[in-house]
């Protein structure tokens, strides 16, 4: 069997960029290509290169690429002949038993036209690197099969009269711009203009190759596109005789190959300044303009990210940057709400009354060891509560609900612009291959695929839905595990509050409830992190049990399960504190107990909102800190240890001379689930930022600060610590958008309940308009809240205590006289009424107001959200017009080009006919 090994005479160029890397715009098209054949037919060591590890180049070609060639001379980015660029690298071990499969696979790779070269590892003699290169003919053939869009004509736009007027106005205003500060967020002249962004594109066609802009065949297809084409080929090459024994993924799964990755484009560091000497390569440029901590305040170079890592990763960073930018107004408003509480603290009538209530004795919060306490002892907690439970809280909750809608709607517009700029508007995912597990399970039963017309394995309806039922049962069981963990935390809080109340240290003893809440939150965080490990294994088990047909179905199913598990795990305790803590405890003398023994925990005299504030603050800070450490710290430590071991064995200079494939192999591979963990972390943070934001107005600010760090952490990790991931295309963020919409709806409901039930906003409002000094006057202010604290506390006779809950501490030792009555937070009659300790009329008024507020708040906010979603179109009008005009211009350009070609052929034919006629006498 002969191999069609072909390539350009000088394809040693390591860069495929437009200036400032290399000037290729005026280069001529090289039309003559050398061809080779007669390669080996068997996967033996005949392709093993024993030579150097650097690319030695021939004399500079007529394209004048000597400067580019000099940069790549010793970079290890091409074959040993210095001509063929490495587009993909496979790694296997000689000791691997899958020799026959590799032989067939590599023989079929060469039959597809890919060039191959093998190299032994410097650091491990058992490791072999298989370097692959796609010649020009192979790239053209598969670019046409894959419908890859390529630039064929520079863009030009029709300017409206208004636009021309604005242009003249801008020229007149240009002399004043020198006085204005420079745009610090943007890069000046570091980022090159990418030529393809300013060109019309069309699906590549070999028959119409003359229509496309080809300055240089080496750089016509970008490195990301070349890698995608090679990966496309590898996924469809057979490794055994059989209709379904194909694909690199299966060989990676059975350990035939240890790894498969494209190469980074050289080192990300340089001794020379990027401003004076330019960037050494795209990786160096990305590091200096994106992954370096010194540019944390700059906009992200999304076009360069997309060009180097592909559209899917580019969309993730575009979404992360958009989310971070949208957090700025939310963080500012949240900070203003918090500062409003700070500035109005001195005028708050409620906190004043609490701090001055030296004669009000509160009932014990726990059995036996909790003492009676003055209400004034909770003065600090009342002031802290006012910081985030004030008149601006309702406004902020409405604002955040609207903000979530605006964020999602404008992200759709932003995504549409990116899809247009990156030529993803008409992109459709190819028909996916069937997963090997699905094929092995259902290979005996087949049916015709209505799209491809080929027989394929078929899963019966009963089998499919029986598996879904079992999977749903597993999900329900794991949710019960979470509830059990929350129940354990509840028991811990109930038991520990008495323990802290009997503590020898006065600071702990006097703040037993706060200490209980703080320790419970820390224990809850540890449980959350431990259960996350279990959830990943359970989600894998349940997803594989469902037997999804394709990889995208598997990914969506796994994503939904993991999000559901992690969301419930992270927020279950928060929901308990927000809506159940202190709601079902009963009253003094008739407490509701667990197992008829432990009294349920009550809220602090200053309210339950402070517990929710502590829960959210501690969990959010700890989780974001832990995630950042694991994302960057783990690969950083592993790579440092690997470099330390190699430095000891080979020395620093030898390590610097390692070829690029050796350096990249020693880096960490990308996460097993791709961008799943990156998205999951941000989606969970989005939930924390919106769902309970009424109780924690500083959540957007904390999220903003974390995301500013997160962007650079992820950038540093992608550029320096990970192997280069496979560039892949995608036109949106997938299932995550639907999850974000669901969180937005849940946030409206949860914030309505937090304001109505958890906070004291509604009881204060009812008192101001109905029972306070301003009752019946139709106004409410701080003066109208006089007497609210006394009206919100009920009276209990100490002699009516149960024997189980009677405090052991003698009241006379605390206050100088026996305690006969104590107060507690509720609206109940006193012991002398006709129905002792029954609910008062004020309780029912407050309850009705709470229910009415929930209904009105939800309907109002949902109406505003739907109105905003209706008023904000998903596609900007100017973009829609540009797309329509571009479609029209493309048709006109293609038609004119075809007419020009036909006319040229016609003229040549006439000329040949005339010459042929003149030859005869």
PDB file of C-alpha atoms in Angstrom, residues 154-338:
ATOM      1  CA  UNK A 154     -12.321  41.641   2.753  1.00  0.00           C
ATOM      2  CA  UNK A 155     -15.460  43.096   4.348  1.00  0.00           C
ATOM      3  CA  UNK A 156     -16.831  46.444   3.325  1.00  0.00           C
ATOM      4  CA  UNK A 157     -19.926  48.040   4.749  1.00  0.00           C
ATOM      5  CA  UNK A 158     -22.471  50.530   3.522  1.00  0.00           C
ATOM      6  CA  UNK A 159     -22.477  53.588   5.787  1.00  0.00           C
ATOM      7  CA  UNK A 160     -25.798  55.210   6.480  1.00  0.00           C
ATOM      8  CA  UNK A 161     -26.029  58.989   6.247  1.00  0.00           C
ATOM      9  CA  UNK A 162     -26.331  59.204   9.998  1.00  0.00           C
ATOM     10  CA  UNK A 163     -23.171  57.131  10.339  1.00  0.00           C
ATOM     11  CA  UNK A 164     -21.334  59.465   7.950  1.00  0.00           C
ATOM     12  CA  UNK A 165     -22.535  62.390  10.006  1.00  0.00           C
ATOM     13  CA  UNK A 166     -21.263  60.736  13.186  1.00  0.00           C
ATOM     14  CA  UNK A 167     -17.923  60.128  11.474  1.00  0.00           C
ATOM     15  CA  UNK A 168     -17.572  63.816  10.627  1.00  0.00           C
ATOM     16  CA  UNK A 169     -18.572  64.712  14.163  1.00  0.00           C
ATOM     17  CA  UNK A 170     -15.984  62.328  15.599  1.00  0.00           C
ATOM     18  CA  UNK A 171     -13.297  63.925  13.454  1.00  0.00           C
ATOM     19  CA  UNK A 172     -14.206  67.324  14.823  1.00  0.00           C
ATOM     20  CA  UNK A 173     -14.091  65.958  18.362  1.00  0.00           C
ATOM     21  CA  UNK A 174     -10.804  64.123  17.902  1.00  0.00           C
ATOM     22  CA  UNK A 175      -8.700  67.143  18.921  1.00  0.00           C
ATOM     23  CA  UNK A 176     -10.340  67.070  22.353  1.00  0.00           C
ATOM     24  CA  UNK A 177      -9.616  63.418  22.987  1.00  0.00           C
ATOM     25  CA  UNK A 178      -6.010  64.108  23.860  1.00  0.00           C
ATOM     26  CA  UNK A 179      -7.199  65.733  27.059  1.00  0.00           C
ATOM     27  CA  UNK A 180      -9.192  62.693  28.105  1.00  0.00           C
ATOM     28  CA  UNK A 181      -7.648  59.786  30.061  1.00  0.00           C
ATOM     29  CA  UNK A 182      -6.673  56.736  28.043  1.00  0.00           C
ATOM     30  CA  UNK A 183      -8.822  53.620  28.167  1.00  0.00           C
ATOM     31  CA  UNK A 184      -6.972  51.639  30.780  1.00  0.00           C
ATOM     32  CA  UNK A 185      -9.081  48.520  30.249  1.00  0.00           C
ATOM     33  CA  UNK A 186      -8.020  48.100  26.620  1.00  0.00           C
ATOM     34  CA  UNK A 187      -4.691  47.031  25.162  1.00  0.00           C
ATOM     35  CA  UNK A 188      -2.859  49.564  23.043  1.00  0.00           C
ATOM     36  CA  UNK A 189      -0.806  48.028  20.269  1.00  0.00           C
ATOM     37  CA  UNK A 190       0.021  44.645  21.747  1.00  0.00           C
ATOM     38  CA  UNK A 191      -2.871  42.686  20.279  1.00  0.00           C
ATOM     39  CA  UNK A 192      -2.661  42.125  16.512  1.00  0.00           C
ATOM     40  CA  UNK A 193      -5.639  42.643  14.243  1.00  0.00           C
ATOM     41  CA  UNK A 194      -6.801  39.212  13.187  1.00  0.00           C
ATOM     42  CA  UNK A 195      -7.369  39.368   9.464  1.00  0.00           C
ATOM     43  CA  UNK A 196     -10.108  36.751   9.268  1.00  0.00           C
ATOM     44  CA  UNK A 197     -12.365  38.820  11.546  1.00  0.00           C
ATOM     45  CA  UNK A 198     -12.512  41.480   8.844  1.00  0.00           C
ATOM     46  CA  UNK A 199     -13.188  39.105   5.968  1.00  0.00           C
ATOM     47  CA  UNK A 200     -16.211  37.393   4.532  1.00  0.00           C
ATOM     48  CA  UNK A 201     -16.093  33.648   5.020  1.00  0.00           C
ATOM     49  CA  UNK A 202     -17.630  30.703   3.235  1.00  0.00           C
ATOM     50  CA  UNK A 203     -17.394  26.909   3.504  1.00  0.00           C
ATOM     51  CA  UNK A 204     -14.123  25.832   1.974  1.00  0.00           C
ATOM     52  CA  UNK A 205     -14.294  24.255  -1.472  1.00  0.00           C
ATOM     53  CA  UNK A 206     -11.418  22.923  -3.525  1.00  0.00           C
ATOM     54  CA  UNK A 207     -13.254  23.735  -6.751  1.00  0.00           C
ATOM     55  CA  UNK A 208     -13.496  27.398  -5.704  1.00  0.00           C
ATOM     56  CA  UNK A 209     -10.093  27.612  -4.047  1.00  0.00           C
ATOM     57  CA  UNK A 210      -9.220  30.607  -6.208  1.00  0.00           C
ATOM     58  CA  UNK A 211     -11.935  32.610  -4.396  1.00  0.00           C
ATOM     59  CA  UNK A 212     -10.246  32.354  -0.991  1.00  0.00           C
ATOM     60  CA  UNK A 213      -7.522  34.630   0.369  1.00  0.00           C
ATOM     61  CA  UNK A 214      -4.421  32.448   0.381  1.00  0.00           C
ATOM     62  CA  UNK A 215      -1.311  34.502   1.035  1.00  0.00           C
ATOM     63  CA  UNK A 216       0.589  31.479   2.274  1.00  0.00           C
ATOM     64  CA  UNK A 217      -0.484  27.856   2.327  1.00  0.00           C
ATOM     65  CA  UNK A 218       1.436  27.310   5.569  1.00  0.00           C
ATOM     66  CA  UNK A 219      -0.669  29.858   7.414  1.00  0.00           C
ATOM     67  CA  UNK A 220      -3.992  29.643   5.559  1.00  0.00           C
ATOM     68  CA  UNK A 221      -5.307  27.067   8.022  1.00  0.00           C
ATOM     69  CA  UNK A 222      -4.696  28.174  11.601  1.00  0.00           C
ATOM     70  CA  UNK A 223      -3.088  25.821  14.080  1.00  0.00           C
ATOM     71  CA  UNK A 224      -6.422  25.274  15.846  1.00  0.00           C
ATOM     72  CA  UNK A 225      -8.084  24.389  12.524  1.00  0.00           C
ATOM     73  CA  UNK A 226      -5.264  21.997  11.592  1.00  0.00           C
ATOM     74  CA  UNK A 227      -5.610  20.289  14.982  1.00  0.00           C
ATOM     75  CA  UNK A 228      -9.381  19.965  14.569  1.00  0.00           C
ATOM     76  CA  UNK A 229      -8.937  18.373  11.151  1.00  0.00           C
ATOM     77  CA  UNK A 230      -6.371  15.857  12.410  1.00  0.00           C
ATOM     78  CA  UNK A 231      -8.547  14.996  15.412  1.00  0.00           C
ATOM     79  CA  UNK A 232     -11.520  14.543  13.072  1.00  0.00           C
ATOM     80  CA  UNK A 233      -9.482  12.044  11.065  1.00  0.00           C
ATOM     81  CA  UNK A 234      -8.255  10.176  14.157  1.00  0.00           C
ATOM     82  CA  UNK A 235     -11.810   9.786  15.440  1.00  0.00           C
ATOM     83  CA  UNK A 236     -12.815   7.998  12.232  1.00  0.00           C
ATOM     84  CA  UNK A 237      -9.834   5.708  11.624  1.00  0.00           C
ATOM     85  CA  UNK A 238     -10.263   1.972  12.259  1.00  0.00           C
ATOM     86  CA  UNK A 239      -8.033   0.103  14.682  1.00  0.00           C
ATOM     87  CA  UNK A 240      -9.599  -3.340  14.066  1.00  0.00           C
ATOM     88  CA  UNK A 241     -11.494  -4.964  11.294  1.00  0.00           C
ATOM     89  CA  UNK A 242     -15.158  -4.277  11.954  1.00  0.00           C
ATOM     90  CA  UNK A 243     -17.699  -1.606  11.207  1.00  0.00           C
ATOM     91  CA  UNK A 244     -17.542  -0.022  14.670  1.00  0.00           C
ATOM     92  CA  UNK A 245     -13.933  -0.528  15.735  1.00  0.00           C
ATOM     93  CA  UNK A 246     -12.918   3.063  15.114  1.00  0.00           C
ATOM     94  CA  UNK A 247     -11.781   6.147  16.940  1.00  0.00           C
ATOM     95  CA  UNK A 248      -8.940   7.505  19.034  1.00  0.00           C
ATOM     96  CA  UNK A 249     -11.146   7.863  22.121  1.00  0.00           C
ATOM     97  CA  UNK A 250     -11.602   4.117  22.358  1.00  0.00           C
ATOM     98  CA  UNK A 251      -7.871   3.534  22.106  1.00  0.00           C
ATOM     99  CA  UNK A 252      -7.326   6.035  24.895  1.00  0.00           C
ATOM    100  CA  UNK A 253      -9.973   4.239  26.930  1.00  0.00           C
ATOM    101  CA  UNK A 254      -8.298   0.817  26.625  1.00  0.00           C
ATOM    102  CA  UNK A 255      -4.808   2.267  27.307  1.00  0.00           C
ATOM    103  CA  UNK A 256      -3.478   1.676  23.800  1.00  0.00           C
ATOM    104  CA  UNK A 257      -2.302   5.281  23.998  1.00  0.00           C
ATOM    105  CA  UNK A 258      -1.357   7.165  27.147  1.00  0.00           C
ATOM    106  CA  UNK A 259      -2.208  10.588  25.829  1.00  0.00           C
ATOM    107  CA  UNK A 260      -3.176  12.648  22.799  1.00  0.00           C
ATOM    108  CA  UNK A 261      -2.796  16.419  22.589  1.00  0.00           C
ATOM    109  CA  UNK A 262      -1.817  19.304  20.309  1.00  0.00           C
ATOM    110  CA  UNK A 263       1.376  21.151  21.133  1.00  0.00           C
ATOM    111  CA  UNK A 264       1.708  24.522  22.768  1.00  0.00           C
ATOM    112  CA  UNK A 265       3.412  26.991  20.468  1.00  0.00           C
ATOM    113  CA  UNK A 266       6.652  27.286  22.376  1.00  0.00           C
ATOM    114  CA  UNK A 267       7.444  28.816  25.745  1.00  0.00           C
ATOM    115  CA  UNK A 268       5.191  31.355  27.410  1.00  0.00           C
ATOM    116  CA  UNK A 269       8.183  33.282  28.789  1.00  0.00           C
ATOM    117  CA  UNK A 270      10.744  35.422  27.006  1.00  0.00           C
ATOM    118  CA  UNK A 271      13.746  37.487  28.035  1.00  0.00           C
ATOM    119  CA  UNK A 272      12.728  40.243  25.646  1.00  0.00           C
ATOM    120  CA  UNK A 273       9.923  42.723  26.188  1.00  0.00           C
ATOM    121  CA  UNK A 274       6.797  42.170  24.152  1.00  0.00           C
ATOM    122  CA  UNK A 275       6.586  45.889  23.350  1.00  0.00           C
ATOM    123  CA  UNK A 276      10.116  46.155  21.946  1.00  0.00           C
ATOM    124  CA  UNK A 277      10.705  42.735  20.378  1.00  0.00           C
ATOM    125  CA  UNK A 278       7.162  41.483  19.831  1.00  0.00           C
ATOM    126  CA  UNK A 279       5.700  38.187  20.978  1.00  0.00           C
ATOM    127  CA  UNK A 280       7.673  34.987  20.443  1.00  0.00           C
ATOM    128  CA  UNK A 281       4.516  33.030  19.727  1.00  0.00           C
ATOM    129  CA  UNK A 282       0.787  33.027  20.442  1.00  0.00           C
ATOM    130  CA  UNK A 283       1.279  31.385  23.816  1.00  0.00           C
ATOM    131  CA  UNK A 284       3.715  34.104  24.870  1.00  0.00           C
ATOM    132  CA  UNK A 285       1.291  36.769  23.656  1.00  0.00           C
ATOM    133  CA  UNK A 286      -1.602  35.220  25.602  1.00  0.00           C
ATOM    134  CA  UNK A 287       0.503  35.050  28.735  1.00  0.00           C
ATOM    135  CA  UNK A 288       1.582  38.684  28.532  1.00  0.00           C
ATOM    136  CA  UNK A 289      -1.832  40.035  27.556  1.00  0.00           C
ATOM    137  CA  UNK A 290      -4.126  37.706  29.472  1.00  0.00           C
ATOM    138  CA  UNK A 291      -2.647  35.198  31.918  1.00  0.00           C
ATOM    139  CA  UNK A 292      -0.170  37.542  33.575  1.00  0.00           C
ATOM    140  CA  UNK A 293      -1.383  38.992  36.883  1.00  0.00           C
ATOM    141  CA  UNK A 294      -0.229  42.477  35.911  1.00  0.00           C
ATOM    142  CA  UNK A 295      -3.104  42.804  33.394  1.00  0.00           C
ATOM    143  CA  UNK A 296      -5.920  41.831  35.765  1.00  0.00           C
ATOM    144  CA  UNK A 297      -7.771  45.076  34.981  1.00  0.00           C
ATOM    145  CA  UNK A 298      -7.591  44.665  31.191  1.00  0.00           C
ATOM    146  CA  UNK A 299     -10.272  43.289  28.919  1.00  0.00           C
ATOM    147  CA  UNK A 300      -9.763  39.723  27.769  1.00  0.00           C
ATOM    148  CA  UNK A 301      -8.392  39.234  24.206  1.00  0.00           C
ATOM    149  CA  UNK A 302     -11.260  36.940  23.232  1.00  0.00           C
ATOM    150  CA  UNK A 303     -10.257  36.673  19.577  1.00  0.00           C
ATOM    151  CA  UNK A 304      -6.794  35.438  20.528  1.00  0.00           C
ATOM    152  CA  UNK A 305      -8.250  33.024  23.092  1.00  0.00           C
ATOM    153  CA  UNK A 306     -10.616  31.656  20.489  1.00  0.00           C
ATOM    154  CA  UNK A 307      -7.824  31.399  17.921  1.00  0.00           C
ATOM    155  CA  UNK A 308      -5.529  29.493  20.269  1.00  0.00           C
ATOM    156  CA  UNK A 309      -7.941  27.355  22.314  1.00  0.00           C
ATOM    157  CA  UNK A 310     -10.993  27.168  20.063  1.00  0.00           C
ATOM    158  CA  UNK A 311     -14.498  28.593  20.180  1.00  0.00           C
ATOM    159  CA  UNK A 312     -15.777  26.453  23.058  1.00  0.00           C
ATOM    160  CA  UNK A 313     -13.157  27.679  25.530  1.00  0.00           C
ATOM    161  CA  UNK A 314     -13.414  31.174  24.076  1.00  0.00           C
ATOM    162  CA  UNK A 315     -17.161  31.187  24.809  1.00  0.00           C
ATOM    163  CA  UNK A 316     -16.527  30.104  28.403  1.00  0.00           C
ATOM    164  CA  UNK A 317     -14.161  33.004  29.030  1.00  0.00           C
ATOM    165  CA  UNK A 318     -16.493  35.371  27.184  1.00  0.00           C
ATOM    166  CA  UNK A 319     -19.353  34.278  29.455  1.00  0.00           C
ATOM    167  CA  UNK A 320     -17.165  34.502  32.566  1.00  0.00           C
ATOM    168  CA  UNK A 321     -16.009  37.992  31.590  1.00  0.00           C
ATOM    169  CA  UNK A 322     -19.588  39.081  30.852  1.00  0.00           C
ATOM    170  CA  UNK A 323     -20.806  37.690  34.179  1.00  0.00           C
ATOM    171  CA  UNK A 324     -17.965  39.443  36.016  1.00  0.00           C
ATOM    172  CA  UNK A 325     -18.680  42.737  34.252  1.00  0.00           C
ATOM    173  CA  UNK A 326     -22.390  42.490  35.082  1.00  0.00           C
ATOM    174  CA  UNK A 327     -21.494  41.930  38.739  1.00  0.00           C
ATOM    175  CA  UNK A 328     -20.144  45.487  38.977  1.00  0.00           C
ATOM    176  CA  UNK A 329     -23.568  47.215  39.204  1.00  0.00           C
ATOM    177  CA  UNK A 330     -24.895  44.461  41.488  1.00  0.00           C
ATOM    178  CA  UNK A 331     -21.871  44.786  43.782  1.00  0.00           C
ATOM    179  CA  UNK A 332     -22.179  48.593  43.877  1.00  0.00           C
ATOM    180  CA  UNK A 333     -25.895  48.488  44.718  1.00  0.00           C
ATOM    181  CA  UNK A 334     -25.328  45.767  47.340  1.00  0.00           C
ATOM    182  CA  UNK A 335     -22.554  47.806  48.921  1.00  0.00           C
ATOM    183  CA  UNK A 336     -24.823  50.869  48.917  1.00  0.00           C
ATOM    184  CA  UNK A 337     -27.545  48.870  50.684  1.00  0.00           C
ATOM    185  CA  UNK A 338     -25.016  47.778  53.294  1.00  0.00           C
TER     186      UNK A 338
END
